[in-house]
Amino acid sequence: MAAPGTPDGFDEDEPRAASGGKILEAVLAAGAAGRLDRALADALPQLSRARLRALMEAGAVTRDGAAVTDPSGRAASGTYRVAVPAPAAALPEPQDIPLEILFEDADLIVVDKPAGMAVHPGPGVPDGTLVNALLHHCGASLSGIGGVARPGVVHRLDKDTSGVMVAAKTDAAHRGLAALFAAHDIERSYIALVRGAPRPPAGEIRTRIGRSTHDRMKMAVLKTGGREAVTHYRTERTFGPPGAPLAARLVCRLETGRTHQIRVHMASLGSPCLGDPVYGSGAPAAAVREALRESGLARQALHAAVLGFVHPVTGERLRFESTPPPDMAALEARLSDL
């Protein structure tokens, strides 16, 4: 699993080039002045400032071993290393990866995505994605509206979030599904195992979410900017002493679908998803840590359990449910003994 706060394919302390990539090194002398992206572009003329900015924001640049993520920061002396990934293939390749298919017709396909599978290729994840698997299973029938890198993709789950997803096989289905998501006319419920228990035990979280101003690798609740994000949550069960629960099982219903929305919102309540490597600040109680260790869960305890919508072509009402996979089930079983 990727180190906390870093993109898939990079270690926490030192970036490494993806397979086939390369590491470029630049030494800025004492007295270096101006913006960092400009200084590095002067030192590494083979890379444009725009390319360097993107690499910095992706966590692929270090100075003396520490990640540098602010392109507009002032240049400072030191040894900079830039991990440049190998050029990505123009098109994702079909790969024979097993899929758990919940429903399929001529227009769309609904799958139960496992944890650890990215939805589409990206930096540090060149293949092995849901898109690669769908290309093999569906062939050329996937909708092209999502672009050549993301055919059929209408919505996403985080790489390490498991659960139900739908993909479009025709352009008509893609347009229809996109309209349903835009109108928030999709039923989406998630199961989350969180640290402690939120107060109040049920409610609505309505904030703005955008890229963190302190860490470009994270999303955050913002006072201004970003996009509106609405999550409805309900505590189903608590674990541990009744007056001071150590963990809880929540059902979270999404009204909007922002990047990392549930993870950010639960953290903002002081009850981050257990096992979350990015937003799980603060250690859970010792008994919960032991339960995590024994369960083998090595990701955020978040599962997309329900997806319901009206079929955009046939008009049929569809609803799919998925039970949490073994790692989350094992964690919940151990939490039940607290």
CSV table of C-alpha atoms in Angstrom, one decimal:
chain,number,residue,atom,x,y,z
A,1,MET,CA,0.0,0.0,0.0
A,2,ALA,CA,1.2,3.5,-0.7
A,3,ALA,CA,2.7,5.4,2.2
A,4,PRO,CA,0.5,7.9,3.9
A,5,GLY,CA,0.2,11.2,2.1
A,6,THR,CA,2.1,9.9,-1.0
A,7,PRO,CA,0.8,8.8,-4.4
A,8,ASP,CA,0.7,5.1,-5.2
A,9,GLY,CA,4.1,4.0,-6.3
A,10,PHE,CA,6.2,6.4,-4.1
A,11,ASP,CA,7.7,5.8,-0.7
A,12,GLU,CA,7.0,8.3,2.0
A,13,ASP,CA,10.6,9.6,2.4
A,14,GLU,CA,12.0,9.2,-1.1
A,15,PRO,CA,10.3,9.1,-4.5
A,16,ARG,CA,11.2,6.4,-7.0
A,17,ALA,CA,10.6,6.3,-10.6
A,18,ALA,CA,7.9,4.1,-11.8
A,19,SER,CA,9.0,1.0,-13.8
A,20,GLY,CA,10.9,2.2,-16.8
A,21,GLY,CA,11.1,5.8,-15.4
A,22,LYS,CA,14.2,7.7,-14.4
A,23,ILE,CA,15.5,9.9,-11.6
A,24,LEU,CA,16.9,13.3,-12.5
A,25,GLU,CA,19.1,15.2,-10.1
A,26,ALA,CA,19.7,19.0,-9.8
A,27,VAL,CA,21.9,20.8,-7.3
A,28,LEU,CA,20.9,24.4,-6.5
A,29,ALA,CA,23.7,26.4,-5.0
A,30,ALA,CA,23.5,28.6,-2.0
A,31,GLY,CA,22.0,31.9,-2.9
A,32,ALA,CA,19.4,30.4,-5.3
A,33,ALA,CA,16.6,32.9,-5.7
A,34,GLY,CA,13.1,33.1,-7.2
A,35,ARG,CA,10.4,30.4,-7.5
A,36,LEU,CA,11.4,26.8,-7.1
A,37,ASP,CA,9.7,25.6,-10.3
A,38,ARG,CA,11.6,28.2,-12.4
A,39,ALA,CA,14.9,27.4,-10.7
A,40,LEU,CA,14.5,23.7,-11.3
A,41,ALA,CA,13.4,24.3,-14.9
A,42,ASP,CA,16.6,26.3,-15.5
A,43,ALA,CA,18.6,23.4,-13.9
A,44,LEU,CA,16.7,20.7,-15.8
A,45,PRO,CA,16.0,22.1,-19.2
A,46,GLN,CA,14.6,18.8,-20.4
A,47,LEU,CA,11.5,19.4,-18.2
A,48,SER,CA,9.1,22.3,-18.6
A,49,ARG,CA,7.9,24.3,-15.6
A,50,ALA,CA,4.4,22.9,-16.1
A,51,ARG,CA,5.8,19.3,-16.0
A,52,LEU,CA,7.9,20.1,-12.9
A,53,ARG,CA,4.8,21.6,-11.2
A,54,ALA,CA,2.8,18.5,-11.9
A,55,LEU,CA,5.6,16.3,-10.6
A,56,MET,CA,6.0,18.3,-7.4
A,57,GLU,CA,2.2,18.3,-6.7
A,58,ALA,CA,2.3,14.5,-7.2
A,59,GLY,CA,5.0,14.1,-4.6
A,60,ALA,CA,7.7,13.1,-7.1
A,61,VAL,CA,10.3,15.7,-6.1
A,62,THR,CA,12.5,15.8,-3.0
A,63,ARG,CA,15.1,18.1,-1.6
A,64,ASP,CA,17.8,16.4,0.5
A,65,GLY,CA,15.4,13.5,0.9
A,66,ALA,CA,12.3,15.5,2.0
A,67,ALA,CA,9.3,15.8,-0.3
A,68,VAL,CA,8.8,19.3,-1.9
A,69,THR,CA,5.2,19.9,-3.1
A,70,ASP,CA,4.9,23.7,-3.5
A,71,PRO,CA,6.1,24.8,-6.9
A,72,SER,CA,5.6,28.5,-6.0
A,73,GLY,CA,7.8,28.2,-3.0
A,74,ARG,CA,11.1,30.0,-2.9
A,75,ALA,CA,14.1,28.1,-4.3
A,76,ALA,CA,16.5,26.9,-1.6
A,77,SER,CA,20.0,25.4,-1.9
A,78,GLY,CA,20.3,21.6,-1.9
A,79,THR,CA,20.1,18.5,-3.9
A,80,TYR,CA,16.8,17.9,-5.7
A,81,ARG,CA,15.8,14.6,-7.1
A,82,VAL,CA,12.9,14.3,-9.6
A,83,ALA,CA,11.3,10.9,-10.2
A,84,VAL,CA,10.1,11.0,-13.8
A,85,PRO,CA,7.7,8.1,-14.6
A,86,ALA,CA,8.0,6.2,-17.9
A,87,PRO,CA,5.7,7.5,-20.6
A,88,ALA,CA,2.3,6.0,-20.2
A,89,ALA,CA,0.8,3.9,-23.0
A,90,ALA,CA,-1.6,5.9,-25.2
A,91,LEU,CA,-4.4,3.5,-24.4
A,92,PRO,CA,-5.0,1.2,-21.4
A,93,GLU,CA,-4.5,-2.4,-22.4
A,94,PRO,CA,-7.1,-5.1,-21.8
A,95,GLN,CA,-6.1,-7.4,-19.0
A,96,ASP,CA,-7.6,-10.7,-18.0
A,97,ILE,CA,-8.4,-9.7,-14.4
A,98,PRO,CA,-11.3,-11.5,-12.7
A,99,LEU,CA,-14.4,-9.3,-12.0
A,100,GLU,CA,-17.2,-9.9,-9.6
A,101,ILE,CA,-20.2,-8.9,-11.8
A,102,LEU,CA,-23.4,-8.1,-10.1
A,103,PHE,CA,-25.3,-7.1,-13.2
A,104,GLU,CA,-24.7,-6.6,-16.9
A,105,ASP,CA,-26.7,-5.9,-20.0
A,106,ALA,CA,-26.0,-4.2,-23.3
A,107,ASP,CA,-25.8,-0.7,-21.8
A,108,LEU,CA,-24.0,-1.0,-18.4
A,109,ILE,CA,-22.2,-3.3,-16.0
A,110,VAL,CA,-22.2,-3.2,-12.2
A,111,VAL,CA,-19.2,-4.8,-10.4
A,112,ASP,CA,-18.1,-5.3,-6.8
A,113,LYS,CA,-14.6,-3.7,-6.9
A,114,PRO,CA,-12.1,-5.2,-4.5
A,115,ALA,CA,-9.9,-3.1,-2.3
A,116,GLY,CA,-6.4,-2.5,-3.8
A,117,MET,CA,-7.7,-2.1,-7.4
A,118,ALA,CA,-7.5,1.4,-8.9
A,119,VAL,CA,-10.4,2.4,-11.1
A,120,HIS,CA,-8.3,3.6,-14.0
A,121,PRO,CA,-4.6,4.0,-14.8
A,122,GLY,CA,-2.8,7.0,-13.4
A,123,PRO,CA,0.6,8.1,-11.9
A,124,GLY,CA,2.2,5.1,-10.4
A,125,VAL,CA,-0.7,2.8,-11.5
A,126,PRO,CA,0.0,2.0,-15.1
A,127,ASP,CA,-2.2,-1.1,-15.3
A,128,GLY,CA,-4.1,-3.7,-13.2
A,129,THR,CA,-7.0,-1.4,-12.9
A,130,LEU,CA,-10.8,-1.8,-13.2
A,131,VAL,CA,-10.6,-0.2,-16.7
A,132,ASN,CA,-8.0,-2.8,-17.8
A,133,ALA,CA,-10.3,-5.5,-16.6
A,134,LEU,CA,-13.4,-4.0,-18.2
A,135,LEU,CA,-11.6,-3.6,-21.5
A,136,HIS,CA,-10.9,-7.3,-21.5
A,137,HIS,CA,-14.4,-8.3,-20.4
A,138,CYS,CA,-16.4,-5.8,-22.5
A,139,GLY,CA,-14.1,-5.3,-25.4
A,140,ALA,CA,-14.8,-2.2,-27.6
A,141,SER,CA,-18.3,-1.8,-26.2
A,142,LEU,CA,-17.3,0.5,-23.4
A,143,SER,CA,-18.5,4.0,-23.7
A,144,GLY,CA,-15.9,6.4,-25.0
A,145,ILE,CA,-17.3,9.5,-23.3
A,146,GLY,CA,-14.9,9.0,-20.4
A,147,GLY,CA,-11.9,9.5,-22.7
A,148,VAL,CA,-9.4,7.0,-24.0
A,149,ALA,CA,-7.8,6.6,-20.5
A,150,ARG,CA,-11.1,6.2,-18.7
A,151,PRO,CA,-13.6,4.4,-21.0
A,152,GLY,CA,-16.9,3.7,-19.3
A,153,VAL,CA,-16.0,5.4,-16.1
A,154,VAL,CA,-18.9,7.4,-14.7
A,155,HIS,CA,-17.8,7.6,-11.0
A,156,ARG,CA,-14.9,6.3,-8.9
A,157,LEU,CA,-14.0,4.6,-5.7
A,158,ASP,CA,-10.7,5.2,-4.0
A,159,LYS,CA,-8.2,2.4,-4.8
A,160,ASP,CA,-8.4,1.0,-1.3
A,161,THR,CA,-12.2,1.4,-0.9
A,162,SER,CA,-14.1,-1.7,-1.8
A,163,GLY,CA,-17.7,-2.0,-3.1
A,164,VAL,CA,-20.3,-1.5,-5.8
A,165,MET,CA,-19.6,0.5,-9.0
A,166,VAL,CA,-21.3,1.0,-12.3
A,167,ALA,CA,-19.6,1.5,-15.7
A,168,ALA,CA,-21.3,2.5,-19.0
A,169,LYS,CA,-21.0,0.3,-22.0
A,170,THR,CA,-22.8,2.7,-24.4
A,171,ASP,CA,-22.7,6.5,-24.8
A,172,ALA,CA,-26.4,6.7,-24.1
A,173,ALA,CA,-26.0,4.9,-20.8
A,174,HIS,CA,-23.0,7.1,-19.9
A,175,ARG,CA,-24.9,10.3,-20.5
A,176,GLY,CA,-27.9,9.1,-18.5
A,177,LEU,CA,-25.8,7.9,-15.6
A,178,ALA,CA,-23.8,11.1,-15.6
A,179,ALA,CA,-27.0,13.1,-15.4
A,180,LEU,CA,-28.3,11.0,-12.5
A,181,PHE,CA,-25.0,11.6,-10.6
A,182,ALA,CA,-25.1,15.3,-11.4
A,183,ALA,CA,-28.7,15.5,-10.1
A,184,HIS,CA,-27.8,13.5,-6.9
A,185,ASP,CA,-30.4,11.0,-8.0
A,186,ILE,CA,-28.3,8.0,-7.1
A,187,GLU,CA,-28.6,5.9,-3.9
A,188,ARG,CA,-25.1,5.4,-2.5
A,189,SER,CA,-24.5,4.0,1.0
A,190,TYR,CA,-21.2,3.1,2.6
A,191,ILE,CA,-20.2,1.2,5.7
A,192,ALA,CA,-17.4,2.8,7.7
A,193,LEU,CA,-15.7,1.5,10.8
A,194,VAL,CA,-14.4,4.6,12.6
A,195,ARG,CA,-12.4,5.6,15.6
A,196,GLY,CA,-14.4,6.5,18.7
A,197,ALA,CA,-18.0,7.5,17.8
A,198,PRO,CA,-19.2,10.8,16.2
A,199,ARG,CA,-21.3,13.2,18.1
A,200,PRO,CA,-24.1,13.5,17.5
A,201,PRO,CA,-24.6,9.8,16.6
A,202,ALA,CA,-26.4,10.8,13.4
A,203,GLY,CA,-26.6,13.9,11.3
A,204,GLU,CA,-25.7,15.7,8.1
A,205,ILE,CA,-22.2,17.1,7.3
A,206,ARG,CA,-22.4,19.9,4.8
A,207,THR,CA,-19.0,21.6,4.0
A,208,ARG,CA,-16.8,22.6,1.1
A,209,ILE,CA,-14.1,20.2,0.2
A,210,GLY,CA,-11.0,20.9,-1.9
A,211,ARG,CA,-7.3,20.4,-2.1
A,212,SER,CA,-5.6,21.1,1.2
A,213,THR,CA,-3.6,24.3,1.3
A,214,HIS,CA,-1.1,22.7,3.6
A,215,ASP,CA,-0.6,19.4,1.8
A,216,ARG,CA,-1.5,19.1,-1.9
A,217,MET,CA,-1.7,15.3,-1.6
A,218,LYS,CA,-4.7,15.6,0.7
A,219,MET,CA,-8.2,16.9,0.5
A,220,ALA,CA,-9.6,19.1,3.3
A,221,VAL,CA,-12.7,20.9,4.6
A,222,LEU,CA,-12.3,24.5,3.3
A,223,LYS,CA,-13.9,27.7,4.5
A,224,THR,CA,-13.8,29.1,0.9
A,225,GLY,CA,-13.3,27.5,-2.5
A,226,GLY,CA,-13.6,23.9,-3.2
A,227,ARG,CA,-16.9,22.3,-3.9
A,228,GLU,CA,-20.0,21.6,-1.7
A,229,ALA,CA,-19.9,18.2,-0.1
A,230,VAL,CA,-22.9,16.6,1.7
A,231,THR,CA,-22.7,13.4,3.7
A,232,HIS,CA,-25.5,11.9,5.8
A,233,TYR,CA,-24.3,9.5,8.5
A,234,ARG,CA,-25.9,7.3,11.1
A,235,THR,CA,-24.2,5.3,13.9
A,236,GLU,CA,-25.4,1.7,13.7
A,237,ARG,CA,-23.3,0.2,16.5
A,238,THR,CA,-20.6,1.2,18.9
A,239,PHE,CA,-17.8,-1.0,20.3
A,240,GLY,CA,-16.3,-0.8,23.8
A,241,PRO,CA,-17.6,0.9,26.9
A,242,PRO,CA,-21.1,2.4,26.4
A,243,GLY,CA,-20.1,5.7,27.8
A,244,ALA,CA,-16.8,5.9,26.0
A,245,PRO,CA,-16.9,3.9,22.8
A,246,LEU,CA,-13.6,3.0,21.2
A,247,ALA,CA,-15.0,2.5,17.7
A,248,ALA,CA,-18.2,2.5,15.8
A,249,ARG,CA,-19.9,1.2,12.6
A,250,LEU,CA,-21.5,3.9,10.6
A,251,VAL,CA,-23.8,4.0,7.5
A,252,CYS,CA,-22.8,7.0,5.4
A,253,ARG,CA,-25.1,8.2,2.6
A,254,LEU,CA,-23.6,10.4,-0.1
A,255,GLU,CA,-25.5,13.3,-1.5
A,256,THR,CA,-22.5,14.5,-3.4
A,257,GLY,CA,-19.4,12.6,-4.5
A,258,ARG,CA,-16.2,14.6,-3.9
A,259,THR,CA,-12.8,13.0,-3.8
A,260,HIS,CA,-12.2,11.3,-0.4
A,261,GLN,CA,-15.5,12.8,0.8
A,262,ILE,CA,-16.4,10.4,3.6
A,263,ARG,CA,-12.9,10.0,4.8
A,264,VAL,CA,-12.5,13.8,5.1
A,265,HIS,CA,-15.9,14.3,6.7
A,266,MET,CA,-15.4,11.5,9.3
A,267,ALA,CA,-12.0,12.9,10.1
A,268,SER,CA,-13.5,16.4,10.5
A,269,LEU,CA,-15.8,14.9,13.2
A,270,GLY,CA,-12.9,13.4,15.1
A,271,SER,CA,-13.8,9.9,14.0
A,272,PRO,CA,-11.7,9.0,11.0
A,273,CYS,CA,-12.0,5.7,9.3
A,274,LEU,CA,-10.0,3.0,11.0
A,275,GLY,CA,-6.8,2.1,9.1
A,276,ASP,CA,-6.9,5.3,7.0
A,277,PRO,CA,-3.3,6.1,6.1
A,278,VAL,CA,-4.0,9.7,5.1
A,279,TYR,CA,-6.8,11.1,7.3
A,280,GLY,CA,-6.5,8.8,10.3
A,281,SER,CA,-4.6,11.3,12.5
A,282,GLY,CA,-4.3,10.2,16.1
A,283,ALA,CA,-3.9,6.6,17.2
A,284,PRO,CA,-7.0,4.6,18.2
A,285,ALA,CA,-7.1,2.9,21.6
A,286,ALA,CA,-4.7,0.0,22.2
A,287,ALA,CA,-7.5,-2.6,22.0
A,288,VAL,CA,-8.6,-1.2,18.6
A,289,ARG,CA,-5.0,-1.2,17.3
A,290,GLU,CA,-4.8,-4.9,18.4
A,291,ALA,CA,-8.0,-5.6,16.5
A,292,LEU,CA,-6.7,-3.9,13.4
A,293,ARG,CA,-3.5,-6.0,13.6
A,294,GLU,CA,-5.3,-9.3,14.1
A,295,SER,CA,-7.8,-8.6,11.3
A,296,GLY,CA,-5.1,-7.9,8.8
A,297,LEU,CA,-6.9,-4.8,7.5
A,298,ALA,CA,-4.3,-2.6,5.8
A,299,ARG,CA,-6.5,0.1,4.3
A,300,GLN,CA,-9.3,2.5,5.3
A,301,ALA,CA,-12.3,0.6,6.7
A,302,LEU,CA,-14.7,1.9,4.1
A,303,HIS,CA,-17.0,-0.1,1.8
A,304,ALA,CA,-19.5,1.0,-0.8
A,305,ALA,CA,-22.4,-1.2,0.3
A,306,VAL,CA,-25.4,0.0,-1.8
A,307,LEU,CA,-25.8,1.5,-5.2
A,308,GLY,CA,-29.3,2.2,-6.6
A,309,PHE,CA,-30.5,4.0,-9.7
A,310,VAL,CA,-32.9,4.1,-12.5
A,311,HIS,CA,-31.5,2.3,-15.6
A,312,PRO,CA,-30.8,5.2,-17.9
A,313,VAL,CA,-32.0,3.3,-21.0
A,314,THR,CA,-34.7,0.8,-19.9
A,315,GLY,CA,-36.1,2.9,-17.0
A,316,GLU,CA,-35.9,-0.1,-14.6
A,317,ARG,CA,-35.2,0.6,-11.0
A,318,LEU,CA,-32.0,-1.2,-10.0
A,319,ARG,CA,-30.5,-1.6,-6.5
A,320,PHE,CA,-27.4,-3.6,-5.6
A,321,GLU,CA,-25.9,-4.5,-2.2
A,322,SER,CA,-22.5,-5.8,-1.3
A,323,THR,CA,-21.4,-7.1,2.1
A,324,PRO,CA,-18.0,-5.9,3.5
A,325,PRO,CA,-15.1,-8.1,2.4
A,326,PRO,CA,-13.2,-10.4,4.7
A,327,ASP,CA,-10.8,-7.8,6.1
A,328,MET,CA,-13.5,-5.4,7.3
A,329,ALA,CA,-15.7,-8.3,8.5
A,330,ALA,CA,-12.7,-9.7,10.5
A,331,LEU,CA,-12.1,-6.2,12.0
A,332,GLU,CA,-15.8,-5.8,13.0
A,333,ALA,CA,-15.8,-9.3,14.6
A,334,ARG,CA,-12.8,-8.4,16.7
A,335,LEU,CA,-14.2,-5.0,17.7
A,336,SER,CA,-17.4,-6.8,18.8
A,337,ASP,CA,-15.3,-8.5,21.6
A,338,LEU,CA,-14.2,-5.1,23.1
